[in-house]
PDB file of C-alpha atoms in Angstrom:
ATOM      1  CA  SER A 218      -9.518 -24.542  26.570  1.00  0.00           C
ATOM      2  CA  ASN A 219      -9.062 -24.080  22.829  1.00  0.00           C
ATOM      3  CA  THR A 220      -7.771 -27.046  20.875  1.00  0.00           C
ATOM      4  CA  GLN A 221      -6.443 -26.600  17.377  1.00  0.00           C
ATOM      5  CA  VAL A 222      -7.615 -29.622  15.398  1.00  0.00           C
ATOM      6  CA  MET A 223      -6.371 -28.491  11.998  1.00  0.00           C
ATOM      7  CA  ARG A 224      -3.673 -26.036  10.934  1.00  0.00           C
ATOM      8  CA  PHE A 225      -3.232 -24.775   7.409  1.00  0.00           C
ATOM      9  CA  ALA A 226       0.120 -23.362   6.297  1.00  0.00           C
ATOM     10  CA  TYR A 227       1.702 -22.060   3.125  1.00  0.00           C
ATOM     11  CA  ALA A 228       5.489 -21.830   2.820  1.00  0.00           C
ATOM     12  CA  GLY A 229       5.797 -22.326   6.569  1.00  0.00           C
ATOM     13  CA  THR A 230       3.416 -19.511   7.540  1.00  0.00           C
ATOM     14  CA  ALA A 231       0.122 -20.350   9.259  1.00  0.00           C
ATOM     15  CA  VAL A 232      -2.770 -19.184   7.059  1.00  0.00           C
ATOM     16  CA  GLY A 233      -5.715 -20.773   8.834  1.00  0.00           C
ATOM     17  CA  SER A 234      -6.932 -23.188  11.444  1.00  0.00           C
ATOM     18  CA  ILE A 235      -9.892 -25.013  12.874  1.00  0.00           C
ATOM     19  CA  VAL A 236     -10.149 -24.565  16.629  1.00  0.00           C
ATOM     20  CA  VAL A 237     -12.645 -26.251  18.932  1.00  0.00           C
ATOM     21  CA  THR A 238     -13.721 -25.644  22.507  1.00  0.00           C
ATOM     22  CA  SER A 239     -16.176 -27.576  24.620  1.00  0.00           C
ATOM     23  CA  SER A 240     -19.033 -25.655  22.979  1.00  0.00           C
ATOM     24  CA  ALA A 241     -17.933 -24.106  19.678  1.00  0.00           C
ATOM     25  CA  THR A 242     -15.889 -24.491  16.493  1.00  0.00           C
ATOM     26  CA  SER A 243     -13.986 -21.641  14.855  1.00  0.00           C
ATOM     27  CA  TYR A 244     -12.834 -21.667  11.248  1.00  0.00           C
ATOM     28  CA  ASN A 245     -10.018 -19.144  11.122  1.00  0.00           C
ATOM     29  CA  THR A 246      -8.207 -17.353   8.323  1.00  0.00           C
ATOM     30  CA  SER A 247      -5.019 -15.449   8.994  1.00  0.00           C
ATOM     31  CA  SER A 248      -5.628 -11.740   9.479  1.00  0.00           C
ATOM     32  CA  ASP A 249      -2.517 -10.656  11.371  1.00  0.00           C
ATOM     33  CA  GLU A 250      -1.559  -7.097  10.414  1.00  0.00           C
ATOM     34  CA  ARG A 251       2.075  -8.196  10.142  1.00  0.00           C
ATOM     35  CA  LEU A 252       1.127 -10.387   7.164  1.00  0.00           C
ATOM     36  CA  LYS A 253      -0.607  -7.635   5.194  1.00  0.00           C
ATOM     37  CA  ASN A 254       0.121  -4.534   3.147  1.00  0.00           C
ATOM     38  CA  ASP A 255      -2.522  -2.019   4.246  1.00  0.00           C
ATOM     39  CA  PHE A 256      -3.690   0.448   1.590  1.00  0.00           C
ATOM     40  CA  GLY A 257      -6.073   2.273   3.932  1.00  0.00           C
ATOM     41  CA  ALA A 258      -9.638   2.057   5.164  1.00  0.00           C
ATOM     42  CA  VAL A 259     -12.383   1.290   2.639  1.00  0.00           C
ATOM     43  CA  ASN A 260     -15.359   3.604   2.929  1.00  0.00           C
ATOM     44  CA  SER A 261     -17.253   2.538  -0.163  1.00  0.00           C
ATOM     45  CA  THR A 262     -17.742  -0.596  -2.213  1.00  0.00           C
ATOM     46  CA  ASP A 263     -20.220  -1.698  -4.860  1.00  0.00           C
ATOM     47  CA  ILE A 264     -19.766  -5.427  -4.206  1.00  0.00           C
ATOM     48  CA  ILE A 265     -23.083  -5.885  -2.388  1.00  0.00           C
ATOM     49  CA  LYS A 266     -25.007  -3.608  -4.747  1.00  0.00           C
ATOM     50  CA  ASN A 267     -23.714  -5.457  -7.815  1.00  0.00           C
ATOM     51  CA  THR A 268     -24.080  -9.011  -6.487  1.00  0.00           C
ATOM     52  CA  ILE A 269     -27.105 -10.792  -7.947  1.00  0.00           C
ATOM     53  CA  ILE A 270     -28.859 -13.228  -5.636  1.00  0.00           C
ATOM     54  CA  HIS A 271     -30.716 -16.100  -7.308  1.00  0.00           C
ATOM     55  CA  ASP A 272     -33.466 -18.444  -6.104  1.00  0.00           C
ATOM     56  CA  VAL A 273     -32.025 -21.906  -6.834  1.00  0.00           C
ATOM     57  CA  THR A 274     -32.172 -25.623  -6.211  1.00  0.00           C
ATOM     58  CA  TYR A 275     -29.332 -27.990  -7.061  1.00  0.00           C
ATOM     59  CA  LYS A 276     -29.940 -30.216 -10.078  1.00  0.00           C
ATOM     60  CA  ALA A 277     -28.534 -33.248  -8.212  1.00  0.00           C
ATOM     61  CA  ASP A 278     -31.244 -32.956  -5.548  1.00  0.00           C
ATOM     62  CA  GLU A 279     -34.481 -31.534  -6.926  1.00  0.00           C
ATOM     63  CA  THR A 280     -36.326 -32.526  -3.729  1.00  0.00           C
ATOM     64  CA  GLN A 281     -34.549 -29.917  -1.628  1.00  0.00           C
ATOM     65  CA  THR A 282     -36.108 -26.593  -0.837  1.00  0.00           C
ATOM     66  CA  HIS A 283     -35.204 -23.444  -2.689  1.00  0.00           C
ATOM     67  CA  MET A 284     -32.243 -21.456  -1.429  1.00  0.00           C
ATOM     68  CA  LEU A 285     -30.737 -18.068  -2.064  1.00  0.00           C
ATOM     69  CA  SER A 286     -27.409 -18.232  -3.824  1.00  0.00           C
ATOM     70  CA  VAL A 287     -25.027 -16.462  -6.139  1.00  0.00           C
ATOM     71  CA  LEU A 288     -23.815 -17.993  -9.385  1.00  0.00           C
ATOM     72  CA  ALA A 289     -20.035 -18.280  -9.187  1.00  0.00           C
ATOM     73  CA  GLN A 290     -19.437 -17.105 -12.742  1.00  0.00           C
ATOM     74  CA  GLU A 291     -21.464 -13.935 -12.080  1.00  0.00           C
ATOM     75  CA  ALA A 292     -19.908 -13.438  -8.640  1.00  0.00           C
ATOM     76  CA  TYR A 293     -16.443 -13.568 -10.211  1.00  0.00           C
ATOM     77  CA  GLU A 294     -17.243 -10.397 -12.146  1.00  0.00           C
ATOM     78  CA  VAL A 295     -18.130  -8.546  -8.914  1.00  0.00           C
ATOM     79  CA  ASN A 296     -15.951 -10.142  -6.211  1.00  0.00           C
ATOM     80  CA  PRO A 297     -13.255 -12.325  -7.841  1.00  0.00           C
ATOM     81  CA  ILE A 298     -11.418 -12.962  -4.560  1.00  0.00           C
ATOM     82  CA  ALA A 299     -14.506 -14.891  -3.378  1.00  0.00           C
ATOM     83  CA  VAL A 300     -14.484 -17.270  -6.337  1.00  0.00           C
ATOM     84  CA  THR A 301     -12.392 -20.306  -7.159  1.00  0.00           C
ATOM     85  CA  LYS A 302     -12.601 -20.881 -10.888  1.00  0.00           C
ATOM     86  CA  GLY A 303     -13.533 -24.343 -12.081  1.00  0.00           C
ATOM     87  CA  SER A 304     -13.221 -26.088 -15.405  1.00  0.00           C
ATOM     88  CA  ASP A 305     -15.489 -27.693 -17.992  1.00  0.00           C
ATOM     89  CA  GLU A 306     -13.899 -31.109 -17.389  1.00  0.00           C
ATOM     90  CA  VAL A 307     -16.401 -33.906 -16.670  1.00  0.00           C
ATOM     91  CA  ASP A 308     -16.026 -37.469 -15.418  1.00  0.00           C
ATOM     92  CA  GLU A 309     -17.244 -40.639 -17.152  1.00  0.00           C
ATOM     93  CA  ASN A 310     -20.777 -39.970 -15.849  1.00  0.00           C
ATOM     94  CA  GLY A 311     -20.882 -36.415 -17.155  1.00  0.00           C
ATOM     95  CA  ASN A 312     -20.433 -34.828 -13.709  1.00  0.00           C
ATOM     96  CA  LEU A 313     -18.282 -31.730 -13.397  1.00  0.00           C
ATOM     97  CA  LYS A 314     -14.900 -32.606 -11.918  1.00  0.00           C
ATOM     98  CA  ASN A 315     -14.029 -29.044 -10.867  1.00  0.00           C
ATOM     99  CA  PRO A 316     -17.098 -26.828 -10.550  1.00  0.00           C
ATOM    100  CA  TRP A 317     -16.676 -23.130  -9.827  1.00  0.00           C
ATOM    101  CA  GLN A 318     -16.946 -22.413  -6.086  1.00  0.00           C
ATOM    102  CA  VAL A 319     -17.740 -19.408  -3.890  1.00  0.00           C
ATOM    103  CA  ASP A 320     -16.342 -18.598  -0.448  1.00  0.00           C
ATOM    104  CA  TYR A 321     -19.168 -16.529   1.033  1.00  0.00           C
ATOM    105  CA  SER A 322     -16.945 -15.420   3.920  1.00  0.00           C
ATOM    106  CA  LYS A 323     -15.151 -13.189   1.412  1.00  0.00           C
ATOM    107  CA  TYR A 324     -18.338 -11.082   1.268  1.00  0.00           C
ATOM    108  CA  VAL A 325     -18.228 -10.255   4.995  1.00  0.00           C
ATOM    109  CA  PRO A 326     -15.847  -7.253   4.736  1.00  0.00           C
ATOM    110  CA  ALA A 327     -18.067  -5.735   2.014  1.00  0.00           C
ATOM    111  CA  LEU A 328     -21.115  -6.329   4.223  1.00  0.00           C
ATOM    112  CA  ILE A 329     -19.404  -4.544   7.112  1.00  0.00           C
ATOM    113  CA  VAL A 330     -18.639  -1.539   4.877  1.00  0.00           C
ATOM    114  CA  GLU A 331     -22.230  -1.567   3.615  1.00  0.00           C
ATOM    115  CA  VAL A 332     -23.652  -1.561   7.168  1.00  0.00           C
ATOM    116  CA  GLN A 333     -21.274   1.231   8.157  1.00  0.00           C
ATOM    117  CA  GLN A 334     -22.471   3.290   5.181  1.00  0.00           C
ATOM    118  CA  LEU A 335     -26.107   2.632   6.054  1.00  0.00           C
ATOM    119  CA  ARG A 336     -25.569   3.582   9.701  1.00  0.00           C
ATOM    120  CA  ALA A 337     -23.894   6.832   8.661  1.00  0.00           C
ATOM    121  CA  ARG A 338     -26.756   7.609   6.281  1.00  0.00           C
ATOM    122  CA  VAL A 339     -29.393   6.843   8.940  1.00  0.00           C
ATOM    123  CA  ALA A 340     -27.561   9.065  11.446  1.00  0.00           C
ATOM    124  CA  GLN A 341     -27.443  11.847   8.868  1.00  0.00           C
ATOM    125  CA  LEU A 342     -31.157  11.526   8.124  1.00  0.00           C
ATOM    126  CA  GLU A 343     -32.021  11.383  11.837  1.00  0.00           C
ATOM    127  CA  SER A 344     -30.027  14.542  12.528  1.00  0.00           C
ATOM    128  CA  LYS A 345     -31.941  16.368   9.791  1.00  0.00           C
ATOM    129  CA  GLY A 346     -35.230  15.302  11.349  1.00  0.00           C
ATOM    130  CA  ASN A 347     -34.435  16.866  14.732  1.00  0.00           C
TER     131      ASN A 347
END
């Protein structure tokens, strides 16, 4: 059975949870239609097209392998809902206290729209070829 190990709430309303089963963990964000104002289906977005992916390593661990990543300050310009702004404040060792952060899950809806657009375009091209 599902066991909720963590519940997140704001002003008494559940906004997320961590649920575990015997074989999986789910990290949930509220998505109940009763909690949202719906302005209609999105058929087009430039979020994916305008997101720049960088080849990076983290300065704190130069031994790690390269990874693909966005830079939060750039991502903010394209998909601000995915970014938590940081500050320039540093600790006594010169380390950033509040670095900018990115929630990559906020890119998933744009990826879904992008795949839907690509599928429609492929179907259109395939129908022209027949």
